[in-house]
Coordinates of C-alpha atoms in Angstrom, one line a residue:
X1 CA 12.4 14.5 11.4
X2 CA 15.3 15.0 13.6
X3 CA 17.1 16.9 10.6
X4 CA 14.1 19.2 9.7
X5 CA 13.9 20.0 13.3
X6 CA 17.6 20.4 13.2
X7 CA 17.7 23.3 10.5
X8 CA 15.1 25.5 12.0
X9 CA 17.7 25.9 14.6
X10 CA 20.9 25.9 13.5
X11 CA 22.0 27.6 10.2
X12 CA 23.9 25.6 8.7
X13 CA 22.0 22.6 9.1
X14 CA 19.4 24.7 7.4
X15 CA 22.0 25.3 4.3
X16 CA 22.4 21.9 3.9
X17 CA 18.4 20.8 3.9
X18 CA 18.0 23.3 1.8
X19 CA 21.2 22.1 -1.1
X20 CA 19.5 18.2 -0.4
X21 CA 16.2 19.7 -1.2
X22 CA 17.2 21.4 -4.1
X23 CA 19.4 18.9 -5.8
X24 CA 16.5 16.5 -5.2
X25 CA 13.7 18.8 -6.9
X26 CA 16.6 19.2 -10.0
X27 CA 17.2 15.3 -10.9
X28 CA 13.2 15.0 -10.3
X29 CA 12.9 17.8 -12.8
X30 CA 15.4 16.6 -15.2
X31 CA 13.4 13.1 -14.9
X32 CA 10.1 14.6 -15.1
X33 CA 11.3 17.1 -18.3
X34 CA 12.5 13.3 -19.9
X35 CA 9.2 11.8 -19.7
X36 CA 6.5 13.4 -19.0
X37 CA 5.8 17.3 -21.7
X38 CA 4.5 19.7 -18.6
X39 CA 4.8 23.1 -18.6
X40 CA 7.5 23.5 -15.7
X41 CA 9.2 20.1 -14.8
X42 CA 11.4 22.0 -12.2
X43 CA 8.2 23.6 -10.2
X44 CA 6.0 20.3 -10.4
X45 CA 9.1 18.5 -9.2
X46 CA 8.7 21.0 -6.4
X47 CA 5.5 20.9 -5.1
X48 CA 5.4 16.9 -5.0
X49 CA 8.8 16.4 -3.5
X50 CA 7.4 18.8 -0.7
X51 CA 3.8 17.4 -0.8
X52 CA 5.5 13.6 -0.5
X53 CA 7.6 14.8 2.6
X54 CA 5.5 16.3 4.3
X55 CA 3.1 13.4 4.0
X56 CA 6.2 11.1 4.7
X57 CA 6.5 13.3 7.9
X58 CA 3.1 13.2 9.2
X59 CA 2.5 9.7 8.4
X60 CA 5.7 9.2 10.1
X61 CA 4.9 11.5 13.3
X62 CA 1.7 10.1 13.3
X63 CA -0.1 13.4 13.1
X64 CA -2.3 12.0 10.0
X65 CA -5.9 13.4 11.5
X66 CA -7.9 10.3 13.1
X67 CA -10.9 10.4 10.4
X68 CA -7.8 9.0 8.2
X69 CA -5.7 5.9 8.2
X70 CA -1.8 5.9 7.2
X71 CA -3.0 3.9 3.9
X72 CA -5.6 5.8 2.6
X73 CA -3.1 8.7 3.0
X74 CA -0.5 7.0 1.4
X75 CA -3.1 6.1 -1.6
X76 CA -4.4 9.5 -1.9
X77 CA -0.7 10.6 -2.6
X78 CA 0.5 7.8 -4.5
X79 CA -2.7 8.9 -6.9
X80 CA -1.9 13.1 -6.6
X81 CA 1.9 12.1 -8.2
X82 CA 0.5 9.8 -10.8
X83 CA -2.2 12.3 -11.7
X84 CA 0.7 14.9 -12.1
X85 CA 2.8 13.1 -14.1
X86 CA 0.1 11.3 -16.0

């Protein structure tokens, strides 16, 4: 949280989230492209390492809405990334 926060403020911070982030989405691509035929491994990598963080960050923050518990958040993600690499 700290470092998100971090790089909205300071460039370079915000250079270096963004070469984590992208060397993250590549190895996910490159595992996704190995076993599971989609389209665009590198894009689907994309959208669920930054669906899982920002889940991980409001989970974490505890800004999950109050008509939902941590866990069923947790299980509606856990089943969105199984779906997608079904």
């Amino acid at each position: 949280r700290s470092f998100v926060e971090m790089s909205l403020r300071d460039p370079e911070v915000a250079r270096l989230r963004l070469a984590f982030e992208e060397l993250a989405t590549a190895r996910m691509g490159t595992l996704i492209a190995a076993s599971t035929p989609v389209p665009d491994p590198l894009a689907l990598a994309y959208v669920l390492y930054t669906a899982a963080m920002q889940c991980a960050h409001g989970v974490a923050s505890e800004l999950v809405p109050p008509a939902l518990s941590r866990e069923r958040v947790r299980a509606a993600l856990t089943a969105f990334i199984e779906r997608a690499l079904g």
